[in-house]
Structure formats: structure tokens, C-alpha cells
Amino acid sequence: MTKILDNIKSDMYDMFLSTKFELRKHYRRNRIQMAVILSIFLASVFYIVPTIWNMGLADTAEEFASTNLGFVNLLIIISGALFAGDILSSEYENKTGLILFPTPQDHNSLFIGKYLASAIATFSVVTIYYGITALEIQYVYGISGMGIEFMKSYLFSVLYMFGAISLIFFFSSVMNRSITSTLLGFFSLMMILPITESVLKMVDIEPWFLISYYEGFITDLLGVIETSDFRNGGPFGSSASFTPDFYTGIYVLLGYTIILFILSLYFVNKRRME
Amino acid sequence: MEKMVDDGYAIRAENVVKKFGDLTALKGVSFKVKKGDVVGYLGPNGAGKTTTIKLLTNLLSPTSGNLYIEGIDVNKNPQKALKNVGSLIEVPGMYGYLTPNELLTHFGKVYRMNDERIKQRIKRVLKTVRLQDWEHKKIEDFSTGMKRRLAIGLALLSDPEILILDEPVMGLDPKGIKEIRELINSLSEKDITIFLSSHLLNEVSLTCNKVIFLFEGEIVAYDDVETILGDAKHNRISVEFLNPLSKDEIDDLKSLKYIEKVKVDGNEVKIYNSGKKERMHKILTILIEKGFEVVSFSYEKKDLEDLYISLAGKSEGGVK
């Protein structure tokens, strides 16, 4: 029993070391700084620009939040690609795995640590975004402007973030080149899945299984716009009208997070430095 | 539960086969390395040296067979097997945006060293690999040789009992090669087991006490360096004279005792004999006594390919 506990303790420590090392690498490559700057910029621009140009801000806190948080999805995709896109593939492509892998560090702990580092970095960036937006709402509309909906949107964003990170992490576990895994992760969430979603809707199939189908909840949860209102059209037009179900969305995002994460671990553990 | 068989061997390979698709890189390789031995794993490019080293460090899995480090199966329990192992494999990437201090601190913790020990070891290994002034500089600013030295420093960081080095002098300048050679020799005095792959016979002969010859995925010889080096000599002596020999002198030379055949090329002559040292000495003595103006006298070494072929020929029917 003591030996099992010691092994768990040792594996947890390996995980912690891996997470810390990856965060340091992100920091040294200025990736954290870039994502934080982007987050601050996106969160501030909808307050600063109208204020400077005397254009006036939204009438209600919910409307302001809805406009501001419309870019959370973009921020998650960019940060996810930045932090998880090459996190596994680069170890093989750049041959850094030749110093990282032949050590007494448990490989599963090492890979989980890498995932956690990507998630922590992206989570921090998303939290900064919501934090700045909350400060702006408090300053302009007062503390009562922030309702439970704002917190729901934040929690949903975090869940969406985990799904997106798992998808990008999965590409990184199977691709040989860093650029391929990063771009595939980025464009999957930005273009490939949304286009697939539109095509499926066009042929009257509800794309309930696509992660991108639920991204609208980030702002919908604020109670300003209904997802079905702005999703009926799309580039190809559509005769079908679908409304994503919130709870199905939760399950789908959890599914993406868990299944793709497990698949990533499976594939990266099978992978060898040939 | 992994069964541990500590049989006094630091490294053991048992009938290891490794296939990459249709290509069989290792064809049933078996060897044992005693603790404290410095073993050269010698073979031409493509012989399977790096494959063996990657198998030993769990970067690859064998198609069949087993590899053990201190009695622990590397592929079944890599964490335990690699605990006392330092390794340098191929030309590794080095996270250019980090400094040696950051890199070595992380790996020190991976090897469960405490902060004080990590600090001490970093100073020590960076001094050993002559990078003490570069501890806080970014690795991306390092030359190829410096990166190679840092990789060796990383292999030494945990003060390992077993060192696995894949072509350690590759990419180094002559000064760097000499330093690494001296470093390996100093480590071997500390009773560290060193398993060193190389395609350079001379390199191995200067650092190792045992040599394993690998040729086309098979071990063709495993012996002491002296024995292997004996095999590396041709039974041919190259003699340079001050002036080209006259026809009479050549006839005279051909008639001398112990000389089987003579080939003349200007003032250079190849003398074929039995290859025994005593006879070579006699030939030299006779030449001097007879008044031949000898400038140089040396036996010719076989090149590596010749040696592999002769060893492979000897080992026909079973590995020596």
C-alpha cells in the first residue's frame, strides 16, 4: 500500500515538473506574454475605442458583455493553438525528445503535465479576458451589472476551452510536424468544423456532435442573442433551423475533452523516436 | 511486478530483434556489459548502433527479445531501469530558448536531486564540459560543438552509474574530440559503466577496454580492445627508403628470410610477412644490418570495412 502511494506521489511530482517546465518554455518563447497582450487588447478595445471616439457604450451590461465576449472563442482558439499546437509534435520534430524521454520520468505524467500546462496557460488568458470585461462592466454599469449569467458564460468558456485544447492536443499527438499540428488545430476550430456545421445544417442534419456548434453559448448565456437566431443562415444559407441544447453541449464538450485527451495519451505513448 | 535479475551486468541484451517494416535493423543481438566496463559499440553507418541505443533507453521497443539495465527490463519498467542512466543519443534538440541553468535544473529535479545538489552538479558538469561561463546564456546562441558538450553535461548531471553515449564526438572539432576522450577516460576511472557507440575504430581504441562489433544488425565480435586491434593489423609492412631501390637491392630484399612477397612503388615498398611482431623486428634489423637506408617502417592497419569483413568471416557459424 505504501509503495502504491509512493508511486502515485512520484507520478504526481513528475506531472508537476512537466507542467512547470512547459509553462517556463511557453514563457521563454514569449507565448504567454503574446496571449496575455492579445487578451488585454481584445477585452479593452470595445471599451476604449467607443470611449475615445465618444460613440457611447451599449445600453445594458449584458449587451456590452455580449459584444465583448464575442471574441472569447477566437482567443481560446489562438491560445490553444499557441500552447498546445506543437507541445507534443515538436519533441519529435526538433529531436528534443531525445533528451526528454530517456529519463526516469513517467511518460504518462509527462504528457499529462504538458496538457495541464496548455490548459493552465489558456485558462489564465481566458480569465484575464473575463476579469477585464468584469472590471469594465463594474466601472460603467456598477456591480449590479454582473449577473449569474456572466459567471455561467465564464464557466462555459472554460469547458469549451478544455474541449478545444483536447482537440489541438490530439493533433499534436499524431502529427509529425509542429506547423501541421498547430495549423490543423487552429483551422479545424476556425474553419473546418464551422463549415462542416453549415453543410450539415444545409442537408437538415443537426451537427450536435461538433464542438463548434456550441461556441455560441458563450454569449447566448448572457441572455441577449439566441443561438438559433444567428445560426440559421451561414455562408450557404439553410432551410433547417436548429437550436443547440445546452445540456447536450455540456456532454459533447466533456466528451471532446475526455475522449480526445485519452486518445492523445494512447497515440503518444505508442509513438517512438525512430 | 517486474522480476529483477541482478546478475552483475550493467547492461544485457538478449536476442534482440528490431524490424522497421520490411527492414530488419537488428537480427537477434545478444551481449552483456559488466559493471565498470567501458564498451565500444562499433559498426559502420546503418549497422544498427543507434537502434540498439534507442532500445536501451526506451525510445524504441524491440520486435522481440529483451534488454536489461542492472537486471531491470528497460521496456517493461523504464522508470526504474533508467534511474541511474545518463544518455546522449544522436544529435538531440536542446530547447534553444532556455539557458543551461534552466535546462539542467529541470532535469536535476526529474532525477530527484535536491536544490543544493542541483546547484553543485550544474557548476561541476558545466566546468567539465567547459561551459561554465555560459550557464545563463540562451542555448540558441551556442555553436554546434557547445550544444554537443551541453548534451554530454546533461548526461552526466545525475552522476549516473551507467553512461550510454551515441557517437559522442560527432560534430566536434579536434580539440573537442580530445576533451571528450579525456573526459570518458576520467569517468572510466570512477568505475562508471560506459556504453559508447562509434564508427571510429581509433576513437574506441583510445577510450574503451572492450569492443562489440556490429555489422548489418549482427554482432560479429565482442572482445578486448587489444585482441580486436590485433585483428586490425595487416600482415603487411610499409617501408620507406631514402632513395628508390635498384633492381639488385629489390632482388636482395626478396631473398631475405621471413619475407614472403615484396611490392615496390618508387622508394616505398610493401613487405608481406607472417604478421608476427618478432618477425617484423627481425626484418627491420636485417634491413639496417644490410645497409638499406630506411626512413620509416610500420605495419599497415586495415580500414574498418576490411576489419568487419575479416571479423565477419571469422565469426561465420557463430558469434565469437
XYZ file of C-alpha atoms in Angstrom:
594
model
C 0.000 0.000 0.000
C 2.791 2.412 0.977
C 4.584 1.552 -2.269
C 1.472 2.336 -4.326
C 1.097 5.672 -2.540
C 4.781 6.425 -3.114
C 4.364 5.661 -6.821
C 1.315 7.935 -7.050
C 3.223 10.669 -5.216
C 6.173 10.231 -7.557
C 3.941 10.347 -10.664
C 2.190 13.468 -9.363
C 5.555 15.106 -8.826
C 6.590 14.172 -12.388
C 3.350 15.754 -13.606
C 4.061 18.911 -11.625
C 7.624 19.080 -13.002
C 6.378 18.640 -16.550
C 3.688 21.324 -16.150
C 6.175 23.765 -14.629
C 8.762 23.060 -17.346
C 6.214 23.568 -20.146
C 4.969 26.823 -18.619
C 8.558 28.031 -18.394
C 9.070 27.095 -22.064
C 5.897 28.997 -23.057
C 7.135 31.980 -21.078
C 10.661 31.879 -22.541
C 9.212 31.746 -26.046
C 7.113 34.825 -25.179
C 3.947 32.888 -25.944
C 2.325 33.642 -22.592
C 3.158 37.320 -22.992
C 1.709 37.390 -26.532
C -1.527 35.678 -25.466
C -1.922 37.961 -22.435
C -1.393 41.054 -24.598
C -3.949 39.758 -27.101
C -6.384 39.053 -24.275
C -5.959 42.526 -22.779
C -6.293 44.114 -26.215
C -9.474 42.240 -27.184
C -11.062 42.811 -23.794
C -10.240 46.531 -23.772
C -10.824 47.553 -27.356
C -14.647 47.556 -27.104
C -14.432 49.861 -24.134
C -11.542 52.104 -25.157
C -12.463 52.787 -28.810
C -16.092 53.872 -28.236
C -14.964 55.914 -25.217
C -12.226 57.733 -27.147
C -14.487 58.365 -30.176
C -17.427 59.371 -27.956
C -19.592 56.761 -29.621
C -21.294 55.670 -26.466
C -21.317 52.192 -24.971
C -24.079 49.573 -25.006
C -27.243 50.387 -23.037
C -27.051 47.396 -20.761
C -24.270 45.425 -19.126
C -25.499 42.255 -20.871
C -25.239 43.853 -24.303
C -21.792 45.200 -23.540
C -20.657 41.795 -22.242
C -22.178 40.062 -25.249
C -20.211 42.228 -27.688
C -17.024 41.965 -25.679
C -17.201 38.224 -25.091
C -17.904 37.509 -28.733
C -14.159 37.189 -29.163
C -13.541 34.682 -26.362
C -13.885 31.841 -28.848
C -11.192 33.376 -31.074
C -8.952 33.918 -28.067
C -9.385 30.301 -26.972
C -8.536 29.003 -30.448
C -5.461 31.223 -30.829
C -4.219 30.465 -27.294
C -4.968 26.768 -27.673
C -3.002 26.611 -30.937
C -0.191 28.605 -29.339
C 0.063 26.499 -26.188
C -0.982 23.022 -27.346
C -0.382 23.014 -31.121
C 3.215 21.834 -31.043
C 3.504 20.678 -27.462
C 3.950 17.012 -28.414
C 4.848 17.093 -32.110
C 7.803 19.447 -31.573
C 9.500 16.945 -29.243
C 9.703 14.544 -32.184
C 10.331 17.048 -34.948
C 13.034 19.021 -33.115
C 14.508 15.887 -31.525
C 14.197 17.406 -28.044
C 12.506 14.137 -27.148
C 15.970 12.576 -27.266
C 16.759 14.359 -24.001
C 13.235 14.477 -22.566
C 12.164 10.840 -22.895
C 15.152 8.683 -21.835
C 14.780 9.708 -18.190
C 13.185 8.079 -15.149
C 10.156 10.354 -15.604
C 6.849 8.538 -16.082
C 5.745 9.241 -19.650
C 2.033 9.480 -18.856
C 2.787 12.018 -16.128
C 4.988 13.905 -18.568
C 2.250 14.082 -21.210
C -0.492 14.946 -18.700
C 1.790 17.709 -17.400
C 2.078 19.064 -20.923
C -1.713 19.052 -21.300
C -2.145 20.795 -17.965
C 0.396 23.465 -18.927
C -1.558 24.209 -22.131
C -4.817 24.294 -20.196
C -3.435 26.486 -17.391
C -1.939 28.975 -19.859
C -5.160 29.190 -21.923
C -7.314 29.291 -18.775
C -5.252 32.223 -17.459
C -5.688 34.112 -20.702
C -9.466 33.496 -20.722
C -9.693 34.503 -17.061
C -7.812 37.737 -17.749
C -10.281 38.449 -20.576
C -13.298 37.876 -18.339
C -11.604 39.754 -15.489
C -11.040 42.867 -17.611
C -14.570 42.661 -19.011
C -15.936 42.365 -15.458
C -13.933 45.422 -14.377
C -15.253 47.400 -17.345
C -18.848 46.368 -16.546
C -18.378 47.269 -12.903
C -16.908 50.660 -13.845
C -19.541 51.543 -16.440
C -22.688 49.820 -15.185
C -21.935 49.212 -11.498
C -21.609 45.942 -9.605
C -25.251 45.002 -10.221
C -24.486 44.809 -13.947
C -22.749 41.465 -13.474
C -25.255 38.711 -13.014
C -25.042 34.978 -12.648
C -25.226 34.797 -16.465
C -21.775 36.310 -16.683
C -20.379 33.563 -14.442
C -22.239 30.906 -16.473
C -20.666 32.270 -19.649
C -17.247 32.128 -17.999
C -17.705 28.520 -16.871
C -18.974 27.516 -20.302
C -15.945 29.213 -21.893
C -13.652 27.203 -19.631
C -15.417 23.994 -20.628
C -15.220 24.950 -24.316
C -11.546 25.726 -23.772
C -10.876 22.202 -22.455
C -12.643 20.674 -25.465
C -10.633 22.855 -27.863
C -7.337 22.120 -26.066
C -8.024 18.374 -26.198
C -8.697 18.576 -29.943
C -5.476 20.529 -30.622
C -3.516 18.282 -28.229
C -4.803 15.279 -30.144
C -3.493 16.682 -33.441
C -0.157 17.319 -31.749
C -0.002 13.707 -30.574
C -0.411 12.236 -34.054
C 1.253 14.758 -36.368
C 4.929 14.686 -37.233
C 5.410 18.384 -37.853
C 4.713 21.189 -35.398
C 3.411 23.547 -38.051
C 0.942 20.932 -39.328
C -0.462 20.127 -35.895
C -0.721 23.805 -34.932
C -2.396 24.895 -38.173
C -4.682 21.872 -38.258
C -5.806 22.602 -34.687
C -6.342 26.275 -35.441
C -8.147 25.854 -38.761
C -10.267 22.945 -37.510
C -11.838 25.167 -34.901
C -11.825 28.322 -37.001
C -12.964 26.991 -40.369
C -13.212 23.251 -40.920
C -15.706 22.468 -38.168
C -17.859 25.620 -38.707
C -18.019 24.877 -42.456
C -18.896 21.239 -41.751
C -21.576 22.512 -39.376
C -23.074 24.747 -42.072
C -23.019 21.972 -44.655
C -24.725 19.539 -42.281
C -27.401 22.091 -41.444
C -27.955 22.673 -45.147
C -28.806 18.988 -45.551
C -31.033 19.046 -42.468
C -28.640 17.220 -40.146
C -28.209 18.743 -36.740
C -24.445 18.937 -36.053
C -24.898 18.260 -32.338
C -21.631 16.279 -32.243
C -19.435 19.178 -33.396
C -17.695 21.258 -30.749
C -18.099 24.435 -32.803
C -21.912 24.034 -32.687
C -21.874 25.130 -29.059
C -19.464 28.060 -29.140
C -22.410 30.470 -29.375
C -23.405 29.611 -25.808
C -20.503 31.740 -24.570
C -22.532 34.845 -25.434
C -26.011 33.268 -25.575
C -25.826 32.537 -21.875
C -25.784 36.294 -21.261
C -29.383 36.303 -22.455
C -29.002 38.769 -25.312
C -28.952 36.708 -28.532
C -30.398 33.272 -29.216
C -28.040 30.891 -30.943
C -30.739 29.716 -33.350
C -31.346 33.315 -34.467
C -27.920 33.827 -35.948
C -27.128 30.293 -36.937
C -29.886 29.631 -39.394
C -28.073 31.284 -42.251
C -24.379 30.781 -42.702
C -22.435 31.100 -45.939
C -24.506 28.537 -47.815
C -27.883 29.511 -46.484
C -30.059 26.891 -44.797
C -33.623 25.800 -44.659
C -33.176 23.975 -41.374
C -33.432 25.679 -38.017
C -31.635 24.036 -35.142
C -31.223 25.194 -31.593
C -28.275 23.701 -29.730
C -29.281 22.132 -26.463
C -27.301 23.444 -23.504
C -27.002 20.140 -21.663
C -26.137 18.221 -24.815
C -23.462 20.880 -25.337
C -22.044 20.211 -21.887
C -21.894 16.466 -22.582
C -20.364 16.959 -26.031
C -17.687 19.297 -24.671
C -16.945 16.887 -21.829
C -16.793 14.094 -24.393
C -14.329 16.004 -26.561
C -12.220 16.847 -23.507
C -12.031 13.338 -22.105
C -12.080 11.158 -25.223
C -9.567 13.190 -27.233
C -7.307 13.514 -24.209
C -7.301 9.735 -23.671
C -6.758 9.123 -27.393
C -3.848 11.588 -27.356
C -2.231 9.713 -24.466
C -2.753 6.419 -26.275
C -1.195 7.614 -29.537
C 1.702 9.497 -27.994
C 2.573 6.528 -25.790
C 2.642 4.292 -28.864
C 4.790 6.793 -30.710
C 8.512 6.108 -30.878
C 11.608 8.203 -31.629
C 12.622 6.441 -34.842
C 5.622 -6.957 -10.913
C 8.876 -6.755 -12.858
C 11.234 -9.569 -11.988
C 14.678 -8.159 -11.267
C 17.673 -10.297 -12.180
C 20.801 -8.569 -10.891
C 23.441 -10.800 -12.379
C 26.298 -8.324 -12.047
C 25.837 -6.997 -15.540
C 25.146 -3.331 -16.071
C 23.622 -3.916 -19.491
C 22.290 -7.071 -21.037
C 20.669 -7.666 -24.419
C 19.002 -10.992 -25.104
C 18.309 -11.996 -28.668
C 17.044 -8.550 -29.608
C 15.314 -8.221 -32.961
C 14.129 -4.875 -34.257
C 12.220 -4.550 -37.500
C 11.139 -1.370 -39.261
C 8.600 -2.628 -41.757
C 10.470 -4.975 -44.093
C 13.858 -3.864 -42.837
C 15.402 -5.845 -40.006
C 17.748 -3.452 -38.232
C 18.822 -5.893 -35.510
C 18.900 -9.634 -36.138
C 18.966 -11.250 -32.702
C 21.596 -9.198 -30.919
C 22.846 -10.521 -27.576
C 25.583 -9.118 -25.362
C 26.435 -8.474 -21.734
C 28.297 -5.499 -20.330
C 29.916 -5.927 -16.934
C 29.681 -3.160 -14.354
C 32.611 -0.767 -14.694
C 33.467 -1.788 -18.262
C 33.912 0.784 -20.987
C 32.493 -0.863 -24.061
C 32.739 0.477 -27.573
C 29.814 -0.432 -29.801
C 31.476 -0.259 -33.162
C 29.959 -0.520 -36.587
C 29.586 1.291 -39.881
C 26.667 3.634 -40.517
C 23.426 1.672 -40.712
C 24.765 -1.277 -38.718
C 22.110 -0.801 -36.012
C 24.101 1.046 -33.328
C 21.652 3.894 -32.729
C 18.727 1.475 -32.889
C 20.310 -0.553 -30.078
C 20.894 2.594 -28.034
C 17.328 3.779 -28.573
C 16.098 0.377 -27.432
C 18.311 0.601 -24.344
C 16.830 3.986 -23.460
C 13.199 3.032 -24.177
C 12.916 5.341 -27.172
C 12.066 2.263 -29.233
C 10.528 -1.092 -28.363
C 12.087 -4.334 -29.597
C 10.175 -6.505 -32.046
C 11.350 -9.420 -29.918
C 13.953 -10.041 -27.255
C 14.727 -8.176 -24.062
C 17.096 -5.508 -22.841
C 18.057 -5.132 -19.211
C 19.796 -2.399 -17.289
C 21.058 -3.584 -13.910
C 18.733 -6.558 -14.249
C 15.609 -4.474 -14.935
C 13.746 -4.863 -18.226
C 14.002 -1.440 -19.886
C 10.793 -1.710 -21.872
C 8.709 -3.088 -19.015
C 9.950 -0.798 -16.250
C 11.747 2.149 -17.866
C 11.384 4.481 -14.877
C 13.324 2.126 -12.643
C 15.745 0.918 -15.306
C 16.794 4.429 -16.367
C 17.147 5.790 -12.832
C 20.941 5.561 -12.840
C 21.492 6.089 -16.540
C 22.781 9.165 -18.320
C 22.413 9.191 -22.077
C 23.372 11.072 -25.187
C 21.537 9.930 -28.298
C 22.185 11.154 -31.841
C 22.205 14.954 -32.020
C 19.408 15.974 -29.681
C 17.460 19.219 -29.845
C 18.228 21.454 -26.888
C 15.352 23.952 -26.290
C 17.324 26.928 -27.617
C 15.200 29.491 -25.785
C 16.283 28.127 -22.384
C 19.603 28.582 -20.607
C 21.787 25.643 -19.500
C 20.888 26.508 -15.910
C 17.141 26.242 -16.602
C 17.547 23.043 -18.599
C 19.812 21.314 -16.104
C 17.726 22.451 -13.116
C 14.636 20.818 -14.608
C 16.418 17.554 -15.349
C 18.068 17.598 -11.916
C 14.583 17.581 -10.408
C 13.495 14.801 -12.757
C 16.361 12.750 -11.258
C 15.083 13.702 -7.776
C 18.124 15.743 -6.808
C 17.640 18.421 -4.136
C 18.210 22.110 -4.902
C 21.638 22.258 -3.274
C 22.854 19.184 -5.136
C 21.457 20.507 -8.410
C 23.406 23.741 -7.963
C 26.604 21.818 -7.201
C 26.198 19.431 -10.101
C 25.379 22.203 -12.570
C 28.599 24.032 -11.646
C 30.524 20.773 -11.841
C 29.254 19.478 -15.164
C 29.387 22.855 -16.875
C 33.006 23.153 -15.786
C 33.663 19.628 -17.036
C 32.259 20.446 -20.469
C 33.838 23.936 -20.468
C 30.580 25.848 -20.461
C 30.824 27.440 -17.019
C 30.729 30.957 -18.486
C 27.575 30.165 -20.447
C 25.334 28.991 -17.613
C 22.826 31.815 -18.006
C 23.114 32.384 -21.769
C 20.445 31.143 -24.164
C 21.325 27.821 -25.784
C 20.259 29.108 -29.221
C 23.422 31.254 -29.205
C 25.661 28.192 -28.776
C 27.761 26.630 -31.532
C 27.137 23.003 -32.583
C 30.098 21.830 -30.514
C 28.880 23.729 -27.451
C 25.422 22.172 -27.777
C 27.055 18.763 -28.045
C 29.090 19.443 -24.917
C 25.973 20.620 -23.096
C 24.214 17.393 -24.099
C 27.123 15.440 -22.606
C 26.882 17.623 -19.486
C 23.196 16.761 -19.263
C 24.034 13.052 -19.495
C 26.482 13.488 -16.604
C 24.202 15.658 -14.462
C 22.770 12.963 -12.210
C 26.234 11.424 -11.654
C 24.988 8.232 -13.329
C 26.366 4.754 -12.773
C 25.805 3.922 -16.420
C 26.521 6.232 -19.312
C 25.124 5.477 -22.768
C 26.712 7.622 -25.451
C 25.819 7.561 -29.122
C 28.672 8.879 -31.278
C 29.758 11.349 -28.545
C 32.435 13.076 -30.645
C 30.233 13.593 -33.689
C 30.289 17.239 -34.784
C 33.156 18.205 -32.523
C 36.418 19.833 -33.590
C 39.738 18.045 -32.874
C 40.131 19.922 -29.588
C 36.603 18.984 -28.556
C 37.209 15.352 -29.548
C 40.331 15.237 -27.385
C 38.480 16.752 -24.432
C 35.596 14.284 -24.676
C 38.096 11.432 -24.962
C 39.859 12.630 -21.800
C 36.509 13.046 -20.078
C 35.470 9.479 -20.911
C 38.840 8.181 -19.731
C 38.481 10.077 -16.437
C 34.941 8.706 -15.977
C 36.079 5.158 -16.599
C 38.495 5.550 -13.675
C 35.469 6.264 -11.452
C 34.066 2.812 -12.149
C 31.210 4.118 -14.296
C 29.943 1.700 -16.906
C 30.152 3.337 -20.304
C 28.481 2.018 -23.440
C 29.705 4.077 -26.338
C 28.702 3.730 -29.957
C 31.020 4.874 -32.690
C 32.029 4.183 -36.256
C 35.600 5.242 -35.490
C 37.891 2.350 -34.591
C 40.602 4.696 -33.363
C 38.173 6.530 -31.084
C 37.010 3.327 -29.491
C 40.556 2.007 -29.097
C 41.559 5.141 -27.171
C 38.655 5.095 -24.717
C 37.287 1.557 -24.357
C 38.544 -1.696 -22.860
C 36.060 -3.885 -24.718
C 34.667 -3.700 -28.211
C 31.472 -5.070 -29.703
C 31.482 -5.176 -33.489
C 28.118 -4.790 -35.108
C 27.720 -5.404 -38.814
C 24.423 -5.353 -40.682
C 22.417 -5.858 -37.492
C 24.517 -8.722 -36.179
C 27.332 -8.880 -33.668
C 30.419 -10.247 -35.399
C 32.840 -9.914 -32.487
C 32.944 -8.974 -28.813
C 36.384 -8.938 -27.261
C 39.093 -6.924 -25.523
C 40.383 -3.927 -27.415
C 43.886 -5.436 -27.684
C 42.589 -8.595 -29.308
C 40.454 -6.688 -31.769
C 43.292 -4.320 -32.569
C 45.490 -7.341 -33.243
C 42.963 -8.344 -35.856
C 43.090 -4.834 -37.229
C 46.710 -5.250 -38.346
C 47.559 -6.432 -41.801
C 50.424 -8.859 -42.274
C 51.955 -6.171 -44.433
C 54.731 -3.714 -43.604
C 55.125 -0.394 -45.318
C 58.792 0.632 -45.612
C 60.004 3.946 -46.961
C 63.595 4.164 -48.156
C 65.682 7.304 -48.611
C 66.021 6.612 -52.359
C 64.217 4.292 -54.805
C 65.687 0.765 -54.650
C 67.790 -0.590 -57.512
C 66.907 -3.928 -59.174
C 69.716 -5.664 -57.262
C 68.510 -4.220 -53.992
C 64.962 -5.398 -54.728
C 66.210 -8.922 -55.523
C 68.282 -8.830 -52.369
C 65.207 -7.782 -50.383
C 63.073 -10.558 -51.886
C 65.636 -13.150 -50.885
C 65.658 -12.133 -47.218
C 64.410 -14.537 -44.563
C 60.818 -14.027 -43.256
C 59.783 -12.007 -46.305
C 57.066 -13.691 -48.352
C 56.425 -11.097 -51.034
C 57.542 -7.602 -51.994
C 55.722 -4.832 -53.886
C 57.745 -1.804 -54.967
C 56.364 1.656 -55.662
C 59.204 4.214 -56.030
C 61.014 4.464 -52.744
C 58.085 2.829 -50.907
C 57.978 -0.935 -50.534
C 55.246 -3.199 -49.161
C 56.664 -6.254 -47.472
C 54.346 -9.214 -46.853
C 55.181 -11.489 -43.924
C 53.544 -13.621 -41.243
C 52.464 -10.525 -39.260
C 54.156 -11.630 -36.054
C 55.819 -8.826 -34.112
C 59.071 -10.776 -33.553
C 59.478 -11.353 -37.270
C 58.791 -7.723 -38.051
C 61.575 -6.810 -35.658
C 63.938 -9.271 -37.358
C 63.099 -7.861 -40.777
C 63.882 -4.334 -39.602
C 67.149 -5.480 -38.007
C 68.234 -7.271 -41.196
C 67.391 -4.255 -43.341
C 69.527 -1.987 -41.157
C 72.374 -4.531 -40.996
C 72.337 -4.891 -44.789
C 72.740 -1.156 -45.172
C 69.266 -0.318 -46.526
C 68.560 3.376 -45.947
C 65.264 3.021 -44.044
C 63.317 6.236 -43.402
C 60.146 4.705 -41.902
C 58.915 1.220 -41.044
C 55.366 0.450 -39.941
C 52.700 -2.206 -40.207
C 49.597 -1.231 -42.124
C 46.231 -1.072 -40.388
C 43.146 -2.472 -42.014
C 40.441 0.006 -42.666
C 37.190 -0.555 -40.810
C 35.403 -2.231 -43.688
C 38.281 -4.716 -44.153
C 38.195 -5.429 -40.450
C 34.441 -6.010 -40.400
C 34.739 -8.337 -43.361
C 37.564 -10.324 -41.779
C 35.759 -10.461 -38.412
C 32.509 -11.413 -40.084
C 34.407 -14.166 -41.883
C 35.891 -15.407 -38.622
C 32.561 -15.401 -36.881
C 30.876 -17.469 -39.552
C 28.935 -20.166 -37.798
C 28.574 -18.244 -34.565
C 29.461 -15.063 -32.798
C 32.833 -15.083 -31.171
